[in-house]
């Protein structure tokens, strides 16, 4: 039988797109005793975490919390709650994760319109503006910083275009949150998700998400049950 207690993983300097090195304070916190999810201490801790996530997302959204799962779980949380079968969606694809958004939206039953750019290039606002001339999407979704290439798409103007068209704006900030400003409220973002193992310097396994009141209204008024 293997002696699990004797196993020591090798020390690595993690400089890739993720996971990143975990802050020593986080490792120390993870060594503390567990508390149950119904413990009053846990409830207070969760409220503190939600408040801190609002600070890093630069938002006042009440619905801001960490989903149990990776960044892809946060992606699914947003799409599954906001999309109903037959909805039209407009998605920017300039790398792996834009493509994954399109796949998840299609599995939710959406009619997906792609706005594409070569890997390493950004999605230009003019591309979104052109696509909105011929589509009436329920939501527009963009990867802020495409993990597979590092391309950082400016989204403020894209979000304005989406709002002017009556669409929700969904933003993937898996790689950008904590590494560059994510101005959820100022940019008019309706749904945003991230992951802990990138710039937040925590282990994988949590996906911070935030829904605007507008997004919450859409989720509450859906006519079909969300996919499980």
Short mmCIF file of C-alpha atoms in Angstrom, two decimals:
data_model
loop_
_atom_site.label_atom_id
_atom_site.label_comp_id
_atom_site.label_asym_id
_atom_site.label_seq_id
_atom_site.Cartn_x
_atom_site.Cartn_y
_atom_site.Cartn_z
CA UNK A 1 0.00 0.00 0.00
CA UNK A 2 1.29 3.45 -0.90
CA UNK A 3 2.09 5.85 1.92
CA UNK A 4 0.04 8.86 0.81
CA UNK A 5 1.32 10.97 3.71
CA UNK A 6 4.88 10.59 2.40
CA UNK A 7 4.03 11.85 -1.10
CA UNK A 8 5.46 15.29 -1.82
CA UNK A 9 4.66 16.88 -5.19
CA UNK A 10 7.66 18.51 -6.89
CA UNK A 11 8.03 22.27 -6.57
CA UNK A 12 7.16 24.01 -9.84
CA UNK A 13 7.25 27.64 -10.88
CA UNK A 14 3.93 27.87 -12.72
CA UNK A 15 4.19 30.52 -15.43
CA UNK A 16 1.61 29.22 -17.91
CA UNK A 17 -1.93 30.49 -18.48
CA UNK A 18 -3.08 28.49 -15.46
CA UNK A 19 -3.00 27.12 -12.92
CA UNK A 20 -0.75 29.74 -11.38
CA UNK A 21 1.24 29.51 -8.16
CA UNK A 22 -0.99 29.69 -5.10
CA UNK A 23 -0.41 32.49 -2.61
CA UNK A 24 1.14 31.21 0.67
CA UNK A 25 -1.72 32.81 2.64
CA UNK A 26 -4.21 30.73 0.64
CA UNK A 27 -2.29 27.51 1.29
CA UNK A 28 -2.19 28.34 4.98
CA UNK A 29 -5.95 29.00 5.05
CA UNK A 30 -6.59 25.65 3.36
CA UNK A 31 -4.82 23.86 6.22
CA UNK A 32 -7.36 25.11 8.79
CA UNK A 33 -10.16 22.89 10.15
CA UNK A 34 -13.28 22.40 8.05
CA UNK A 35 -16.67 23.77 9.01
CA UNK A 36 -20.03 22.56 7.70
CA UNK A 37 -21.96 24.52 5.10
CA UNK A 38 -24.76 25.17 7.63
CA UNK A 39 -22.39 26.44 10.30
CA UNK A 40 -22.97 30.15 11.17
CA UNK A 41 -19.24 30.70 10.71
CA UNK A 42 -19.49 29.37 7.14
CA UNK A 43 -22.43 31.67 6.41
CA UNK A 44 -20.48 34.71 7.63
CA UNK A 45 -17.45 33.59 5.64
CA UNK A 46 -19.50 33.25 2.47
CA UNK A 47 -20.92 36.74 2.90
CA UNK A 48 -17.37 38.10 3.26
CA UNK A 49 -16.27 36.25 0.14
CA UNK A 50 -19.24 37.61 -1.83
CA UNK A 51 -18.39 41.14 -0.71
CA UNK A 52 -14.75 40.72 -1.73
CA UNK A 53 -15.77 39.30 -5.11
CA UNK A 54 -17.89 42.40 -5.70
CA UNK A 55 -14.76 44.46 -5.10
CA UNK A 56 -12.67 42.55 -7.63
CA UNK A 57 -15.52 42.46 -10.19
CA UNK A 58 -16.10 46.20 -9.54
CA UNK A 59 -19.83 45.63 -9.15
CA UNK A 60 -22.72 46.16 -6.77
CA UNK A 61 -24.54 43.06 -8.04
CA UNK A 62 -26.22 41.22 -5.19
CA UNK A 63 -25.97 37.93 -7.13
CA UNK A 64 -22.18 37.57 -6.91
CA UNK A 65 -20.74 34.35 -5.52
CA UNK A 66 -18.35 31.45 -6.26
CA UNK A 67 -19.75 28.45 -8.13
CA UNK A 68 -18.27 25.08 -7.18
CA UNK A 69 -16.37 24.05 -10.29
CA UNK A 70 -13.86 25.30 -12.85
CA UNK A 71 -14.21 28.29 -15.14
CA UNK A 72 -16.13 26.10 -17.58
CA UNK A 73 -18.70 25.50 -14.81
CA UNK A 74 -19.11 29.28 -14.52
CA UNK A 75 -19.58 29.45 -18.28
CA UNK A 76 -22.31 26.82 -18.13
CA UNK A 77 -23.93 28.56 -15.14
CA UNK A 78 -24.34 31.73 -17.19
CA UNK A 79 -25.56 30.13 -20.40
CA UNK A 80 -27.83 27.52 -18.83
CA UNK A 81 -29.65 30.13 -16.74
CA UNK A 82 -29.98 32.75 -19.49
CA UNK A 83 -30.61 30.73 -22.67
CA UNK A 84 -33.79 28.91 -23.62
CA UNK A 85 -34.22 26.65 -26.66
CA UNK A 86 -34.60 28.70 -29.82
CA UNK A 87 -32.90 31.84 -28.49
CA UNK A 88 -30.46 33.57 -30.80
CA UNK A 89 -27.02 34.37 -29.39
CA UNK A 90 -24.00 36.18 -30.82
CA UNK A 91 -20.61 34.88 -29.71
CA UNK A 92 -17.10 36.13 -30.42
CA UNK A 93 -14.73 33.29 -31.29
CA UNK A 94 -11.00 34.03 -31.42
CA UNK A 95 -9.62 30.99 -29.62
CA UNK A 96 -10.47 27.82 -27.72
CA UNK A 97 -12.79 29.32 -25.14
CA UNK A 98 -14.85 31.40 -27.53
CA UNK A 99 -15.41 28.13 -29.35
CA UNK A 100 -16.38 26.45 -26.10
CA UNK A 101 -18.93 29.19 -25.39
CA UNK A 102 -20.48 28.55 -28.79
CA UNK A 103 -20.63 24.80 -28.06
CA UNK A 104 -22.25 25.29 -24.65
CA UNK A 105 -24.80 27.73 -26.05
CA UNK A 106 -25.69 25.26 -28.82
CA UNK A 107 -26.19 22.50 -26.26
CA UNK A 108 -28.63 24.84 -24.48
CA UNK A 109 -30.66 24.88 -27.69
CA UNK A 110 -29.60 28.31 -28.90
CA UNK A 111 -29.20 29.38 -32.50
CA UNK A 112 -25.57 30.48 -32.44
CA UNK A 113 -24.15 33.25 -34.63
CA UNK A 114 -20.34 33.42 -34.51
CA UNK A 115 -18.21 36.51 -34.98
CA UNK A 116 -14.75 35.14 -35.66
CA UNK A 117 -11.20 36.47 -35.62
CA UNK A 118 -7.88 34.65 -36.16
CA UNK A 119 -6.24 33.22 -33.04
CA UNK A 120 -4.14 35.92 -31.38
CA UNK A 121 -6.39 38.72 -32.68
CA UNK A 122 -9.17 40.53 -30.83
CA UNK A 123 -12.86 40.71 -31.67
CA UNK A 124 -13.33 44.19 -33.10
CA UNK A 125 -16.41 46.25 -32.13
CA UNK A 126 -17.12 46.89 -35.82
CA UNK A 127 -17.52 43.11 -36.32
CA UNK A 128 -20.16 42.99 -33.60
CA UNK A 129 -21.88 46.08 -34.99
CA UNK A 130 -22.02 44.49 -38.44
CA UNK A 131 -23.43 41.22 -37.07
CA UNK A 132 -26.11 43.07 -35.11
CA UNK A 133 -27.46 44.50 -38.35
CA UNK A 134 -28.74 41.06 -39.37
CA UNK A 135 -29.39 39.34 -36.01
CA UNK A 136 -31.47 40.06 -32.92
CA UNK A 137 -29.66 38.04 -30.25
CA UNK A 138 -30.82 37.53 -26.69
CA UNK A 139 -27.22 37.84 -25.58
CA UNK A 140 -23.76 38.74 -26.85
CA UNK A 141 -20.83 36.84 -25.35
CA UNK A 142 -17.12 37.64 -25.53
CA UNK A 143 -13.96 36.21 -23.97
CA UNK A 144 -12.25 39.20 -22.34
CA UNK A 145 -8.78 37.61 -22.33
CA UNK A 146 -8.64 34.49 -24.49
CA UNK A 147 -6.69 31.98 -22.39
CA UNK A 148 -5.40 30.06 -25.40
CA UNK A 149 -3.64 33.09 -26.93
CA UNK A 150 -3.59 35.97 -24.40
CA UNK A 151 -5.50 38.32 -26.72
CA UNK A 152 -7.29 40.97 -24.62
CA UNK A 153 -10.44 42.24 -26.34
CA UNK A 154 -11.63 45.73 -25.27
CA UNK A 155 -15.27 45.13 -24.39
CA UNK A 156 -16.71 48.49 -23.30
CA UNK A 157 -17.86 49.46 -26.79
CA UNK A 158 -19.02 45.92 -27.57
CA UNK A 159 -21.13 45.95 -24.41
CA UNK A 160 -22.67 49.27 -25.41
CA UNK A 161 -23.55 47.83 -28.82
CA UNK A 162 -25.16 44.80 -27.18
CA UNK A 163 -27.22 46.93 -24.82
CA UNK A 164 -28.35 49.24 -27.62
CA UNK A 165 -29.55 46.13 -29.47
CA UNK A 166 -31.52 44.98 -26.42
CA UNK A 167 -29.20 42.05 -25.74
CA UNK A 168 -27.58 40.88 -22.53
CA UNK A 169 -23.77 41.11 -22.38
CA UNK A 170 -21.92 38.02 -21.11
CA UNK A 171 -18.20 38.20 -20.39
CA UNK A 172 -15.62 35.46 -19.81
CA UNK A 173 -12.95 36.84 -17.42
CA UNK A 174 -11.30 33.53 -16.51
CA UNK A 175 -7.83 34.83 -17.37
CA UNK A 176 -8.34 38.55 -16.82
CA UNK A 177 -9.99 38.86 -13.37
CA UNK A 178 -7.37 40.06 -10.91
CA UNK A 179 -4.83 40.66 -13.68
CA UNK A 180 -6.41 43.69 -15.36
CA UNK A 181 -9.48 45.81 -14.58
CA UNK A 182 -12.85 44.11 -15.02
CA UNK A 183 -15.36 46.98 -14.72
CA UNK A 184 -18.57 44.98 -14.57
CA UNK A 185 -20.92 47.83 -13.70
CA UNK A 186 -19.17 50.62 -15.62
CA UNK A 187 -19.06 48.52 -18.78
CA UNK A 188 -22.68 47.37 -18.44
CA UNK A 189 -21.88 43.66 -18.19
CA UNK A 190 -24.91 41.53 -17.35
CA UNK A 191 -23.27 38.18 -16.63
CA UNK A 192 -19.61 37.54 -15.89
CA UNK A 193 -17.66 34.51 -14.76
CA UNK A 194 -14.06 33.72 -13.89
CA UNK A 195 -11.89 31.07 -12.18
CA UNK A 196 -9.72 30.98 -9.09
CA UNK A 197 -6.59 29.35 -10.53
CA UNK A 198 -5.48 32.19 -12.78
CA UNK A 199 -4.72 35.73 -11.58
CA UNK A 200 -6.50 35.21 -8.25
CA UNK A 201 -3.66 32.77 -7.33
CA UNK A 202 -5.85 30.14 -5.70
CA UNK A 203 -6.25 26.41 -6.44
CA UNK A 204 -8.65 25.32 -9.20
CA UNK A 205 -12.19 24.43 -8.22
CA UNK A 206 -14.19 27.65 -7.86
CA UNK A 207 -15.70 29.92 -10.49
CA UNK A 208 -16.73 33.40 -9.32
CA UNK A 209 -19.83 34.64 -11.14
CA UNK A 210 -21.95 37.79 -11.07
CA UNK A 211 -25.40 38.52 -12.52
CA UNK A 212 -26.82 42.02 -12.96
CA UNK A 213 -30.43 42.72 -11.93
CA UNK A 214 -31.26 42.68 -15.64
CA UNK A 215 -29.81 39.17 -16.03
CA UNK A 216 -31.59 38.02 -12.89
CA UNK A 217 -34.86 39.25 -14.38
CA UNK A 218 -34.29 37.23 -17.55
CA UNK A 219 -33.43 34.10 -15.55
CA UNK A 220 -36.50 34.51 -13.34
CA UNK A 221 -38.88 35.01 -16.27
CA UNK A 222 -37.77 32.04 -18.40
CA UNK A 223 -40.58 29.86 -19.70
CA UNK A 224 -38.66 26.56 -19.57
CA UNK A 225 -36.68 24.91 -16.81
CA UNK A 226 -32.91 25.37 -16.89
CA UNK A 227 -30.88 22.35 -17.97
CA UNK A 228 -29.53 20.28 -15.10
#
